[in-house]
Coordinates of C-alpha atoms in Angstrom, one line a residue:
M30 CA -44.8 21.3 -61.8
G31 CA -47.9 23.5 -61.6
N32 CA -51.4 22.1 -61.8
L33 CA -53.0 25.2 -64.5
D34 CA -55.1 23.7 -66.8
I35 CA -53.5 22.7 -69.7
S36 CA -56.0 25.3 -72.5
A37 CA -55.3 28.3 -69.8
C38 CA -51.4 27.4 -70.6
K39 CA -52.2 27.5 -74.4
E40 CA -53.9 31.1 -73.8
W41 CA -51.5 32.4 -72.1
F42 CA -48.5 30.6 -73.9
S43 CA -49.7 32.3 -77.0
V44 CA -49.7 35.3 -75.8
A45 CA -46.3 35.7 -74.8
Y46 CA -45.5 34.8 -78.4
V47 CA -47.2 37.4 -79.1
E48 CA -46.5 39.7 -77.1
A49 CA -42.1 38.3 -77.2
L50 CA -42.9 39.2 -81.2
A51 CA -44.5 42.5 -81.1
Y52 CA -42.1 44.4 -78.5
A53 CA -39.1 43.0 -81.1
A54 CA -40.9 44.9 -83.5
G55 CA -41.9 48.5 -82.1
Y56 CA -45.7 47.7 -81.1
A57 CA -48.2 48.1 -77.8
V58 CA -49.9 44.7 -76.7
T59 CA -53.1 45.9 -75.0
I60 CA -54.7 42.1 -74.0
V61 CA -58.8 42.7 -73.9
Y62 CA -59.7 40.2 -70.3
V63 CA -63.7 40.4 -70.9
D64 CA -64.3 39.0 -75.3
H65 CA -67.4 41.0 -76.1
F66 CA -65.8 41.8 -79.2
G67 CA -64.0 38.8 -80.6
V68 CA -60.7 40.2 -80.0
D69 CA -57.9 39.0 -77.4
L70 CA -55.3 41.7 -78.3
E71 CA -54.8 44.6 -79.9
L72 CA -51.7 45.4 -81.7
R73 CA -51.1 50.0 -81.0
D74 CA -48.7 51.6 -82.7
R75 CA -50.4 55.6 -81.4
A76 CA -53.6 55.9 -82.8
L77 CA -53.2 52.6 -84.7
R78 CA -55.2 49.3 -84.0
V79 CA -55.1 45.8 -85.0
D80 CA -57.1 43.5 -83.8
V81 CA -56.3 39.4 -83.1
Q82 CA -58.1 36.6 -82.1
M83 CA -55.7 34.0 -80.2
K84 CA -55.7 30.6 -80.9
C85 CA -53.0 28.2 -79.2
T86 CA -52.8 24.5 -80.5
N87 CA -51.3 20.9 -80.5
E88 CA -48.6 20.4 -83.4
P89 CA -50.3 18.0 -85.6
E90 CA -48.8 14.7 -86.8
T91 CA -48.8 15.0 -90.0
K92 CA -47.8 18.4 -91.7
S93 CA -50.3 20.0 -94.3
D94 CA -50.0 23.0 -96.1
H95 CA -52.4 25.1 -94.1
I96 CA -54.1 24.9 -90.0
A97 CA -57.7 24.5 -90.4
Y98 CA -58.7 25.9 -87.4
S99 CA -63.2 26.2 -86.1
L100 CA -64.2 29.2 -84.6
D101 CA -67.7 29.3 -82.9
T102 CA -70.4 31.6 -85.3
R103 CA -70.5 34.2 -83.3
T104 CA -66.5 34.7 -82.6
Y105 CA -66.3 34.5 -86.4
N106 CA -68.7 37.1 -87.7
L107 CA -67.4 39.3 -85.8
L108 CA -63.7 39.3 -86.8
S109 CA -65.5 39.2 -89.8
D110 CA -67.8 42.4 -89.9
P111 CA -67.6 43.8 -93.0
G112 CA -68.2 47.0 -91.0
R113 CA -65.1 46.5 -88.9
N114 CA -63.1 50.3 -89.2
V115 CA -60.3 48.1 -87.3
P116 CA -58.0 45.0 -89.8
A117 CA -59.3 41.9 -87.8
Y118 CA -56.5 38.6 -88.0
L119 CA -56.7 35.4 -86.2
F120 CA -53.3 34.0 -84.5
V121 CA -52.8 30.7 -84.8
V122 CA -49.3 29.3 -82.1
E123 CA -48.4 25.9 -82.9
V124 CA -46.9 24.4 -79.5
P125 CA -45.6 20.4 -79.8
S126 CA -47.9 17.4 -77.5
S127 CA -46.0 17.7 -74.4
K128 CA -45.9 21.3 -71.7
A129 CA -42.6 20.1 -71.2
D130 CA -41.3 21.7 -75.0
W131 CA -42.6 24.3 -75.4
V132 CA -39.9 26.5 -74.4
S133 CA -36.1 25.8 -73.2
C134 CA -34.0 28.1 -71.3
G135 CA -30.6 27.8 -72.2
T136 CA -27.2 30.2 -72.7
D137 CA -28.1 30.9 -76.1
G138 CA -31.2 32.6 -75.2
V139 CA -34.9 31.4 -74.2
H140 CA -36.5 29.3 -77.0
L141 CA -40.3 29.2 -77.8
R142 CA -41.9 26.4 -79.2
R143 CA -43.0 26.0 -82.4
C144 CA -44.8 28.7 -84.6
G145 CA -47.1 31.6 -84.7
Y146 CA -49.0 31.7 -87.8
Y147 CA -52.1 35.2 -89.0
T148 CA -54.9 34.7 -91.5
S149 CA -57.6 37.8 -92.5
M150 CA -60.2 37.5 -91.4
S151 CA -61.4 40.9 -92.4
T152 CA -61.6 39.2 -96.5
L153 CA -63.7 37.1 -94.5
K154 CA -67.8 36.8 -95.5
P155 CA -69.6 36.7 -92.1
T156 CA -70.5 32.0 -92.4
H157 CA -72.4 29.9 -91.2
N158 CA -68.9 28.1 -91.7
K159 CA -66.6 28.3 -89.3
S160 CA -64.1 26.7 -90.3
V161 CA -60.7 29.3 -90.8
K162 CA -57.9 27.7 -93.3
V163 CA -54.5 29.1 -91.8
A164 CA -51.8 28.9 -94.7
R165 CA -48.5 28.0 -92.6
A166 CA -46.7 30.6 -95.2
N167 CA -48.7 32.8 -93.3
R168 CA -46.1 32.8 -90.3
L169 CA -45.5 35.2 -87.5
T170 CA -42.7 36.6 -87.5
V171 CA -41.6 40.4 -86.5
A172 CA -41.7 41.6 -90.4
S173 CA -44.8 40.0 -90.2
L174 CA -46.0 41.7 -87.7
D175 CA -44.4 45.1 -89.1
Q176 CA -46.3 44.5 -91.9
L177 CA -49.6 43.8 -91.3
M178 CA -48.7 47.5 -89.2
R179 CA -48.0 48.8 -92.2
K180 CA -50.4 47.6 -94.1
A181 CA -53.4 48.5 -91.0
R182 CA -52.2 52.4 -92.2
G183 CA -52.4 52.3 -96.0
G184 CA -48.6 51.3 -96.8
R185 CA -47.1 47.4 -98.4

């Protein structure tokens, strides 16, 4: 196995996870390489755009109905800015503790483990409290990404 830092592995694994879902849903993904405004990815459909802050975390020993993820104050406030004209989301991909368990390949396909979740940052108020609750009920799937994009377009 390679020697890439675990933080970089988590970052790019989470991006690949979302890219797989987005392309399966028919949406383009633009990676933002310089994070000036708290955005790592943009999901696009023609002129429509949704901003995404990506995070990846190890699966906890005990599961609750949400993941509490701490963002730095600057990023939190950029994403929750009431003056935003583009919806902003926090996506958290949860992976097994062992990197060897993140992906399995077999004759039936490639399986990415574990699961991704999302929460809207646009509905939160800027604050110094940086912890964001991401409900496990908000699973990232092809259908849920499509729903987020439809909502951004003004639909349901």
